[in-house]
Amino acid sequence: MVGLQKWITGAILVLGCYYLGTWLSFSTGLPLPSALTGLLILLAVLFIVPKAEPLVARAASPLLSHMSVLFVPAVLGVSAYWKEIAQNGWAIGIAIVFTTCISLGISAKIAEKLLASRHGHFSQVPANKKVAEQVTEQQDVKKGSENDRGY
C-alpha cells in the first residue's frame, strides 16, 4: 500500500509539473514547447527537493520501460511526410551529421574543462617525443621518491 501511495505521489508530481508547464507556456507565450517547460520545472523541483527523486523515479519507471510504444505516433508521422523526407534526404543527412559533430565537439570541450578544473591540470599528451620522455622521467623520479618514503 505504501508503494502505491509513493507511485501516486510521484505521478501527481510529474503530471503537476507538466500541466504547470503547459499553463505557463500558453499564458506567457514562452517560445518553448509546454512539455519542455514542464520538464524544466520538474528539474527545478528535483534540485530544490532531492527527496522527491525516488517518487518521480517510481512513477516514471513504467513509462520508461515502454518508451518504444510512445514513439509510435512520431514514426507514423514521419511516414506521412516520407515524400518530402526523400526529396530532402541529403540536406537532412548533412544537417544531422553536422549538428551531431558540433554537439559532440562542444560536449567534449565542456567535459575537458570540467575535468581539468576538477583535477587542476590538463591531461594532454605532450606535443613531441622529447617532452614526452621528460615527463615520463619526472613521473618515474616522483614514484621512486614516494617509494623511498614508504608510500
Tab-separated table of N, CA and C in Angstrom:
chain	number	residue	atom	x	y	z
A	1	MET	N	0.809	-1.193	0.000
A	1	MET	CA	0.000	0.000	0.000
A	1	MET	C	0.853	1.257	0.000
A	2	VAL	N	1.971	1.209	0.733
A	2	VAL	CA	2.868	2.359	0.778
A	2	VAL	C	3.489	2.593	-0.599
A	3	GLY	N	3.795	1.495	-1.303
A	3	GLY	CA	4.374	1.620	-2.642
A	3	GLY	C	3.424	2.297	-3.607
A	4	LEU	N	2.148	1.965	-3.515
A	4	LEU	CA	1.139	2.592	-4.367
A	4	LEU	C	0.997	4.071	-4.036
A	5	GLN	N	1.075	4.403	-2.772
A	5	GLN	CA	0.970	5.799	-2.357
A	5	GLN	C	2.157	6.609	-2.887
A	6	LYS	N	3.350	6.023	-2.847
A	6	LYS	CA	4.535	6.711	-3.380
A	6	LYS	C	4.431	6.869	-4.883
A	7	TRP	N	3.902	5.835	-5.564
A	7	TRP	CA	3.733	5.921	-7.005
A	7	TRP	C	2.742	7.025	-7.367
A	8	ILE	N	1.632	7.093	-6.664
A	8	ILE	CA	0.621	8.122	-6.924
A	8	ILE	C	1.193	9.513	-6.650
A	9	THR	N	1.955	9.660	-5.583
A	9	THR	CA	2.578	10.949	-5.268
A	9	THR	C	3.539	11.364	-6.381
A	10	GLY	N	4.364	10.438	-6.860
A	10	GLY	CA	5.290	10.734	-7.952
A	10	GLY	C	4.563	11.073	-9.236
A	11	ALA	N	3.480	10.343	-9.531
A	11	ALA	CA	2.708	10.621	-10.743
A	11	ALA	C	2.057	11.988	-10.670
A	12	ILE	N	1.532	12.356	-9.502
A	12	ILE	CA	0.938	13.684	-9.328
A	12	ILE	C	1.992	14.761	-9.515
A	13	LEU	N	3.191	14.516	-9.003
A	13	LEU	CA	4.281	15.477	-9.158
A	13	LEU	C	4.657	15.656	-10.628
A	14	VAL	N	4.804	14.551	-11.355
A	14	VAL	CA	5.162	14.622	-12.773
A	14	VAL	C	4.061	15.310	-13.572
A	15	LEU	N	2.821	14.876	-13.379
A	15	LEU	CA	1.707	15.481	-14.116
A	15	LEU	C	1.488	16.932	-13.718
A	16	GLY	N	1.685	17.234	-12.451
A	16	GLY	CA	1.556	18.615	-11.995
A	16	GLY	C	2.565	19.531	-12.673
A	17	CYS	N	3.801	19.074	-12.771
A	17	CYS	CA	4.834	19.869	-13.460
A	17	CYS	C	4.508	20.011	-14.941
A	18	TYR	N	3.993	18.947	-15.546
A	18	TYR	CA	3.625	19.003	-16.961
A	18	TYR	C	2.515	20.029	-17.194
A	19	TYR	N	1.453	19.954	-16.393
A	19	TYR	CA	0.340	20.876	-16.579
A	19	TYR	C	0.704	22.306	-16.178
A	20	LEU	N	1.572	22.471	-15.197
A	20	LEU	CA	2.064	23.803	-14.849
A	20	LEU	C	2.880	24.376	-16.010
A	21	GLY	N	3.695	23.534	-16.644
A	21	GLY	CA	4.455	23.970	-17.814
A	21	GLY	C	3.552	24.329	-18.974
A	22	THR	N	2.484	23.550	-19.171
A	22	THR	CA	1.517	23.853	-20.233
A	22	THR	C	0.838	25.185	-19.971
A	23	TRP	N	0.386	25.382	-18.741
A	23	TRP	CA	-0.263	26.641	-18.387
A	23	TRP	C	0.702	27.817	-18.540
A	24	LEU	N	1.938	27.640	-18.070
A	24	LEU	CA	2.927	28.708	-18.135
A	24	LEU	C	3.271	29.062	-19.580
A	25	SER	N	3.422	28.055	-20.427
A	25	SER	CA	3.753	28.304	-21.834
A	25	SER	C	2.640	29.059	-22.553
A	26	PHE	N	1.416	28.655	-22.328
A	26	PHE	CA	0.304	29.293	-23.031
A	26	PHE	C	-0.044	30.661	-22.446
A	27	SER	N	0.097	30.829	-21.145
A	27	SER	CA	-0.284	32.105	-20.542
A	27	SER	C	0.764	33.193	-20.754
A	28	THR	N	2.039	32.795	-20.827
A	28	THR	CA	3.087	33.800	-21.005
A	28	THR	C	3.589	33.892	-22.440
A	29	GLY	N	3.237	32.931	-23.266
A	29	GLY	CA	3.704	32.948	-24.652
A	29	GLY	C	5.173	32.589	-24.788
A	30	LEU	N	5.671	31.752	-23.899
A	30	LEU	CA	7.071	31.317	-23.982
A	30	LEU	C	7.322	30.617	-25.318
A	31	PRO	N	8.493	30.815	-25.905
A	31	PRO	CA	8.779	30.151	-27.182
A	31	PRO	C	9.266	28.712	-27.022
A	32	LEU	N	8.990	28.102	-25.877
A	32	LEU	CA	9.368	26.711	-25.623
A	32	LEU	C	8.124	25.836	-25.667
A	33	PRO	N	8.277	24.581	-26.099
A	33	PRO	CA	7.132	23.671	-26.015
A	33	PRO	C	6.706	23.490	-24.561
A	34	SER	N	5.424	23.325	-24.349
A	34	SER	CA	4.914	23.243	-22.979
A	34	SER	C	5.463	22.030	-22.238
A	35	ALA	N	5.683	20.911	-22.952
A	35	ALA	CA	6.240	19.722	-22.298
A	35	ALA	C	7.665	19.990	-21.811
A	36	LEU	N	8.435	20.733	-22.597
A	36	LEU	CA	9.799	21.075	-22.189
A	36	LEU	C	9.781	22.020	-20.996
A	37	THR	N	8.860	22.952	-20.993
A	37	THR	CA	8.728	23.855	-19.849
A	37	THR	C	8.395	23.059	-18.591
A	38	GLY	N	7.472	22.112	-18.700
A	38	GLY	CA	7.139	21.260	-17.561
A	38	GLY	C	8.329	20.435	-17.106
A	39	LEU	N	9.125	19.955	-18.059
A	39	LEU	CA	10.314	19.176	-17.713
A	39	LEU	C	11.327	20.038	-16.971
A	40	LEU	N	11.481	21.281	-17.386
A	40	LEU	CA	12.396	22.198	-16.691
A	40	LEU	C	11.887	22.507	-15.283
A	41	ILE	N	10.572	22.631	-15.140
A	41	ILE	CA	10.003	22.835	-13.806
A	41	ILE	C	10.270	21.618	-12.935
A	42	LEU	N	10.084	20.417	-13.501
A	42	LEU	CA	10.358	19.189	-12.753
A	42	LEU	C	11.829	19.111	-12.356
A	43	LEU	N	12.715	19.506	-13.256
A	43	LEU	CA	14.144	19.518	-12.935
A	43	LEU	C	14.428	20.465	-11.776
A	44	ALA	N	13.813	21.647	-11.805
A	44	ALA	CA	13.999	22.599	-10.706
A	44	ALA	C	13.473	22.026	-9.392
A	45	VAL	N	12.328	21.379	-9.451
A	45	VAL	CA	11.759	20.764	-8.243
A	45	VAL	C	12.708	19.701	-7.699
A	46	LEU	N	13.275	18.901	-8.588
A	46	LEU	CA	14.188	17.837	-8.134
A	46	LEU	C	15.471	18.405	-7.548
A	47	PHE	N	15.927	19.566	-8.054
A	47	PHE	CA	17.108	20.197	-7.458
A	47	PHE	C	16.778	20.803	-6.095
A	48	ILE	N	15.580	21.368	-5.987
A	48	ILE	CA	15.194	22.015	-4.738
A	48	ILE	C	14.815	20.989	-3.676
A	49	VAL	N	14.096	19.933	-4.079
A	49	VAL	CA	13.627	18.904	-3.145
A	49	VAL	C	14.183	17.551	-3.594
A	50	PRO	N	15.415	17.217	-3.211
A	50	PRO	CA	16.014	15.958	-3.661
A	50	PRO	C	15.257	14.709	-3.190
A	51	LYS	N	14.483	14.816	-2.129
A	51	LYS	CA	13.741	13.660	-1.628
A	51	LYS	C	12.618	13.255	-2.574
A	52	ALA	N	12.288	14.102	-3.533
A	52	ALA	CA	11.224	13.792	-4.490
A	52	ALA	C	11.710	12.852	-5.591
A	53	GLU	N	13.010	12.701	-5.725
A	53	GLU	CA	13.569	11.884	-6.815
A	53	GLU	C	13.095	10.435	-6.787
A	54	PRO	N	13.085	9.748	-5.641
A	54	PRO	CA	12.589	8.367	-5.661
A	54	PRO	C	11.106	8.264	-6.038
A	55	LEU	N	10.332	9.258	-5.669
A	55	LEU	CA	8.917	9.253	-6.026
A	55	LEU	C	8.731	9.390	-7.529
A	56	VAL	N	9.487	10.316	-8.120
A	56	VAL	CA	9.409	10.521	-9.569
A	56	VAL	C	9.939	9.290	-10.299
A	57	ALA	N	11.012	8.705	-9.791
A	57	ALA	CA	11.579	7.503	-10.425
A	57	ALA	C	10.579	6.353	-10.391
A	58	ARG	N	9.878	6.203	-9.291
A	58	ARG	CA	8.896	5.133	-9.180
A	58	ARG	C	7.750	5.337	-10.166
A	59	ALA	N	7.311	6.584	-10.331
A	59	ALA	CA	6.201	6.871	-11.252
A	59	ALA	C	6.637	6.794	-12.707
A	60	ALA	N	7.880	7.143	-12.995
A	60	ALA	CA	8.347	7.184	-14.384
A	60	ALA	C	8.812	5.827	-14.897
A	61	SER	N	9.148	4.907	-14.019
A	61	SER	CA	9.683	3.605	-14.444
A	61	SER	C	8.779	2.857	-15.411
A	62	PRO	N	7.467	2.753	-15.162
A	62	PRO	CA	6.623	2.042	-16.139
A	62	PRO	C	6.605	2.727	-17.513
A	63	LEU	N	6.623	4.054	-17.517
A	63	LEU	CA	6.642	4.771	-18.793
A	63	LEU	C	7.959	4.545	-19.533
A	64	LEU	N	9.051	4.590	-18.806
A	64	LEU	CA	10.357	4.421	-19.439
A	64	LEU	C	10.562	3.004	-19.958
A	65	SER	N	9.988	2.026	-19.291
A	65	SER	CA	10.160	0.653	-19.750
A	65	SER	C	9.391	0.374	-21.046
A	66	HIS	N	8.392	1.192	-21.341
A	66	HIS	CA	7.606	1.040	-22.573
A	66	HIS	C	7.765	2.249	-23.491
A	67	MET	N	8.935	2.826	-23.479
A	67	MET	CA	9.190	4.048	-24.241
A	67	MET	C	9.010	3.848	-25.741
A	68	SER	N	9.333	2.684	-26.248
A	68	SER	CA	9.212	2.454	-27.690
A	68	SER	C	7.768	2.600	-28.164
A	69	VAL	N	6.815	2.238	-27.335
A	69	VAL	CA	5.400	2.385	-27.695
A	69	VAL	C	5.034	3.862	-27.804
A	70	LEU	N	5.671	4.688	-26.979
A	70	LEU	CA	5.367	6.112	-27.005
A	70	LEU	C	5.891	6.799	-28.267
A	71	PHE	N	6.832	6.164	-28.969
A	71	PHE	CA	7.372	6.756	-30.191
A	71	PHE	C	6.605	6.347	-31.444
A	72	VAL	N	5.647	5.457	-31.329
A	72	VAL	CA	4.885	5.007	-32.497
A	72	VAL	C	4.205	6.168	-33.214
A	73	PRO	N	3.551	7.098	-32.531
A	73	PRO	CA	2.933	8.220	-33.260
A	73	PRO	C	3.951	9.059	-34.037
A	74	ALA	N	5.129	9.253	-33.492
A	74	ALA	CA	6.144	10.026	-34.195
A	74	ALA	C	6.613	9.304	-35.454
A	75	VAL	N	6.788	7.999	-35.365
A	75	VAL	CA	7.209	7.218	-36.531
A	75	VAL	C	6.130	7.249	-37.604
A	76	LEU	N	4.881	7.151	-37.195
A	76	LEU	CA	3.791	7.240	-38.163
A	76	LEU	C	3.723	8.630	-38.788
A	77	GLY	N	4.019	9.643	-38.027
A	77	GLY	CA	4.069	10.999	-38.572
A	77	GLY	C	5.155	11.151	-39.619
A	78	VAL	N	6.302	10.510	-39.390
A	78	VAL	CA	7.380	10.545	-40.385
A	78	VAL	C	6.933	9.855	-41.662
A	79	SER	N	6.215	8.760	-41.528
A	79	SER	CA	5.775	8.055	-42.734
A	79	SER	C	4.772	8.883	-43.530
A	80	ALA	N	4.042	9.773	-42.888
A	80	ALA	CA	3.098	10.635	-43.600
A	80	ALA	C	3.826	11.660	-44.467
A	81	TYR	N	5.047	12.027	-44.077
A	81	TYR	CA	5.827	13.017	-44.825
A	81	TYR	C	7.005	12.374	-45.551
A	82	TRP	N	6.905	11.094	-45.870
A	82	TRP	CA	8.027	10.378	-46.469
A	82	TRP	C	8.465	10.992	-47.788
A	83	LYS	N	7.535	11.506	-48.593
A	83	LYS	CA	7.864	12.088	-49.893
A	83	LYS	C	8.794	13.298	-49.718
A	84	GLU	N	8.455	14.177	-48.791
A	84	GLU	CA	9.285	15.357	-48.531
A	84	GLU	C	10.639	14.974	-47.939
A	85	ILE	N	10.630	13.956	-47.096
A	85	ILE	CA	11.885	13.500	-46.493
A	85	ILE	C	12.800	12.917	-47.564
A	86	ALA	N	12.241	12.142	-48.491
A	86	ALA	CA	13.041	11.556	-49.568
A	86	ALA	C	13.601	12.633	-50.484
A	87	GLN	N	12.832	13.678	-50.752
A	87	GLN	CA	13.309	14.761	-51.618
A	87	GLN	C	14.456	15.541	-50.971
A	88	ASN	N	14.431	15.668	-49.664
A	88	ASN	CA	15.443	16.451	-48.953
A	88	ASN	C	16.371	15.573	-48.123
A	89	GLY	N	16.533	14.335	-48.526
A	89	GLY	CA	17.327	13.381	-47.755
A	89	GLY	C	18.766	13.808	-47.530
A	90	TRP	N	19.420	14.306	-48.590
A	90	TRP	CA	20.818	14.729	-48.438
A	90	TRP	C	20.941	15.885	-47.463
A	91	ALA	N	20.060	16.856	-47.579
A	91	ALA	CA	20.109	18.012	-46.673
A	91	ALA	C	19.861	17.585	-45.231
A	92	ILE	N	18.903	16.693	-45.038
A	92	ILE	CA	18.609	16.209	-43.692
A	92	ILE	C	19.806	15.430	-43.141
A	93	GLY	N	20.384	14.563	-43.970
A	93	GLY	CA	21.547	13.786	-43.543
A	93	GLY	C	22.730	14.659	-43.177
A	94	ILE	N	23.013	15.653	-44.008
A	94	ILE	CA	24.127	16.576	-43.727
A	94	ILE	C	23.853	17.354	-42.448
A	95	ALA	N	22.619	17.824	-42.280
A	95	ALA	CA	22.278	18.575	-41.076
A	95	ALA	C	22.436	17.713	-39.828
A	96	ILE	N	22.017	16.456	-39.908
A	96	ILE	CA	22.139	15.561	-38.756
A	96	ILE	C	23.605	15.312	-38.424
A	97	VAL	N	24.416	15.016	-39.432
A	97	VAL	CA	25.839	14.752	-39.202
A	97	VAL	C	26.532	16.003	-38.675
A	98	PHE	N	26.249	17.141	-39.293
A	98	PHE	CA	26.893	18.400	-38.904
A	98	PHE	C	26.543	18.785	-37.468
A	99	THR	N	25.261	18.750	-37.122
A	99	THR	CA	24.870	19.137	-35.767
A	99	THR	C	25.358	18.130	-34.725
A	100	THR	N	25.425	16.853	-35.099
A	100	THR	CA	25.944	15.850	-34.169
A	100	THR	C	27.420	16.103	-33.890
A	101	CYS	N	28.186	16.388	-34.942
A	101	CYS	CA	29.613	16.677	-34.753
A	101	CYS	C	29.824	17.924	-33.894
A	102	ILE	N	29.044	18.952	-34.143
A	102	ILE	CA	29.174	20.179	-33.357
A	102	ILE	C	28.817	19.919	-31.890
A	103	SER	N	27.702	19.236	-31.658
A	103	SER	CA	27.295	18.999	-30.273
A	103	SER	C	28.280	18.084	-29.546
A	104	LEU	N	28.822	17.077	-30.229
A	104	LEU	CA	29.836	16.227	-29.598
A	104	LEU	C	31.105	17.011	-29.303
A	105	GLY	N	31.495	17.881	-30.226
A	105	GLY	CA	32.686	18.703	-30.004
A	105	GLY	C	32.523	19.645	-28.827
A	106	ILE	N	31.372	20.304	-28.756
A	106	ILE	CA	31.116	21.220	-27.645
A	106	ILE	C	31.055	20.447	-26.331
A	107	SER	N	30.394	19.296	-26.347
A	107	SER	CA	30.318	18.469	-25.132
A	107	SER	C	31.704	18.021	-24.691
A	108	ALA	N	32.555	17.663	-25.639
A	108	ALA	CA	33.917	17.233	-25.300
A	108	ALA	C	34.719	18.379	-24.695
A	109	LYS	N	34.589	19.572	-25.253
A	109	LYS	CA	35.319	20.729	-24.714
A	109	LYS	C	34.842	21.056	-23.302
A	110	ILE	N	33.531	21.014	-23.088
A	110	ILE	CA	32.999	21.290	-21.752
A	110	ILE	C	33.472	20.231	-20.766
A	111	ALA	N	33.419	18.959	-21.169
A	111	ALA	CA	33.885	17.884	-20.292
A	111	ALA	C	35.371	18.033	-19.988
A	112	GLU	N	36.146	18.403	-20.993
A	112	GLU	CA	37.587	18.594	-20.790
A	112	GLU	C	37.850	19.702	-19.776
A	113	LYS	N	37.138	20.806	-19.903
A	113	LYS	CA	37.331	21.917	-18.968
A	113	LYS	C	36.866	21.551	-17.563
A	114	LEU	N	35.739	20.831	-17.459
A	114	LEU	CA	35.265	20.419	-16.139
A	114	LEU	C	36.236	19.455	-15.472
A	115	LEU	N	36.729	18.495	-16.240
A	115	LEU	CA	37.678	17.539	-15.676
A	115	LEU	C	38.997	18.210	-15.329
A	116	ALA	N	39.416	19.153	-16.160
A	116	ALA	CA	40.670	19.859	-15.885
A	116	ALA	C	40.542	20.697	-14.621
A	117	SER	N	39.401	21.351	-14.442
A	117	SER	CA	39.226	22.164	-13.241
A	117	SER	C	39.113	21.288	-11.996
A	118	ARG	N	38.557	20.096	-12.165
A	118	ARG	CA	38.431	19.186	-11.028
A	118	ARG	C	39.798	18.640	-10.617
A	119	HIS	N	40.631	18.323	-11.592
A	119	HIS	CA	41.936	17.725	-11.300
A	119	HIS	C	43.051	18.755	-11.249
A	120	GLY	N	42.770	19.976	-11.660
A	120	GLY	CA	43.759	21.033	-11.568
A	120	GLY	C	44.774	21.057	-12.695
A	121	HIS	N	44.631	20.246	-13.702
A	121	HIS	CA	45.552	20.255	-14.828
A	121	HIS	C	44.889	19.594	-16.025
A	122	PHE	N	45.495	19.800	-17.176
A	122	PHE	CA	45.018	19.136	-18.388
A	122	PHE	C	45.790	17.838	-18.543
A	123	SER	N	45.123	16.806	-18.915
A	123	SER	CA	45.798	15.531	-19.144
A	123	SER	C	45.990	15.341	-20.646
A	124	GLN	N	46.807	16.213	-21.229
A	124	GLN	CA	47.044	16.133	-22.664
A	124	GLN	C	48.388	15.467	-22.925
A	125	VAL	N	48.505	14.851	-24.066
A	125	VAL	CA	49.745	14.209	-24.467
A	125	VAL	C	50.705	15.297	-24.935
A	126	PRO	N	51.971	15.269	-24.500
A	126	PRO	CA	52.930	16.284	-24.950
A	126	PRO	C	53.100	16.253	-26.464
A	127	ALA	N	53.456	17.421	-27.020
A	127	ALA	CA	53.489	17.596	-28.468
A	127	ALA	C	54.607	16.795	-29.146
A	128	ASN	N	55.776	16.692	-28.516
A	128	ASN	CA	56.845	15.957	-29.186
A	128	ASN	C	57.420	14.867	-28.275
A	129	LYS	N	58.235	14.017	-28.877
A	129	LYS	CA	58.747	12.841	-28.179
A	129	LYS	C	59.687	13.220	-27.030
A	130	LYS	N	60.490	14.253	-27.221
A	130	LYS	CA	61.449	14.655	-26.196
A	130	LYS	C	60.723	15.117	-24.926
A	131	VAL	N	59.682	15.905	-25.105
A	131	VAL	CA	58.906	16.372	-23.950
A	131	VAL	C	58.211	15.197	-23.275
A	132	ALA	N	57.716	14.254	-24.066
A	132	ALA	CA	57.045	13.072	-23.505
A	132	ALA	C	58.019	12.260	-22.659
A	133	GLU	N	59.264	12.120	-23.137
A	133	GLU	CA	60.267	11.378	-22.380
A	133	GLU	C	60.609	12.088	-21.081
A	134	GLN	N	60.700	13.433	-21.114
A	134	GLN	CA	60.997	14.192	-19.899
A	134	GLN	C	59.880	14.037	-18.868
A	135	VAL	N	58.652	14.076	-19.343
A	135	VAL	CA	57.519	13.919	-18.430
A	135	VAL	C	57.539	12.531	-17.808
A	136	THR	N	57.831	11.508	-18.608
A	136	THR	CA	57.891	10.141	-18.097
A	136	THR	C	58.999	10.008	-17.068
A	137	GLU	N	60.168	10.616	-17.333
A	137	GLU	CA	61.282	10.563	-16.385
A	137	GLU	C	60.902	11.250	-15.077
A	138	GLN	N	60.230	12.401	-15.170
A	138	GLN	CA	59.827	13.118	-13.964
A	138	GLN	C	58.836	12.287	-13.147
A	139	GLN	N	57.932	11.596	-13.826
A	139	GLN	CA	56.971	10.759	-13.121
A	139	GLN	C	57.679	9.591	-12.460
A	140	ASP	N	58.668	8.995	-13.142
A	140	ASP	CA	59.423	7.884	-12.564
A	140	ASP	C	60.201	8.334	-11.333
A	141	VAL	N	60.811	9.536	-11.410
A	141	VAL	CA	61.566	10.058	-10.277
A	141	VAL	C	60.628	10.298	-9.098
A	142	LYS	N	59.456	10.841	-9.385
A	142	LYS	CA	58.489	11.113	-8.335
A	142	LYS	C	58.032	9.815	-7.676
A	143	LYS	N	57.770	8.777	-8.482
A	143	LYS	CA	57.354	7.489	-7.929
A	143	LYS	C	58.467	6.885	-7.079
A	144	GLY	N	59.700	7.028	-7.547
A	144	GLY	CA	60.829	6.488	-6.799
A	144	GLY	C	60.985	7.166	-5.452
A	145	SER	N	60.795	8.499	-5.418
A	145	SER	CA	60.941	9.205	-4.146
A	145	SER	C	59.793	8.864	-3.208
A	146	GLU	N	58.610	8.585	-3.761
A	146	GLU	CA	57.479	8.190	-2.908
A	146	GLU	C	57.733	6.797	-2.338
A	147	ASN	N	58.346	5.918	-3.126
A	147	ASN	CA	58.644	4.564	-2.636
A	147	ASN	C	59.702	4.608	-1.537
A	148	ASP	N	60.638	5.563	-1.650
A	148	ASP	CA	61.676	5.701	-0.628
A	148	ASP	C	61.081	6.114	0.723
A	149	ARG	N	59.984	6.885	0.653
A	149	ARG	CA	59.343	7.357	1.886
A	149	ARG	C	58.360	6.325	2.442
A	150	GLY	N	58.144	5.234	1.736
A	150	GLY	CA	57.265	4.191	2.227
A	150	GLY	C	55.810	4.346	1.807
A	151	TYR	N	55.553	5.123	0.764
A	151	TYR	CA	54.166	5.304	0.297
A	151	TYR	C	53.740	4.097	-0.420
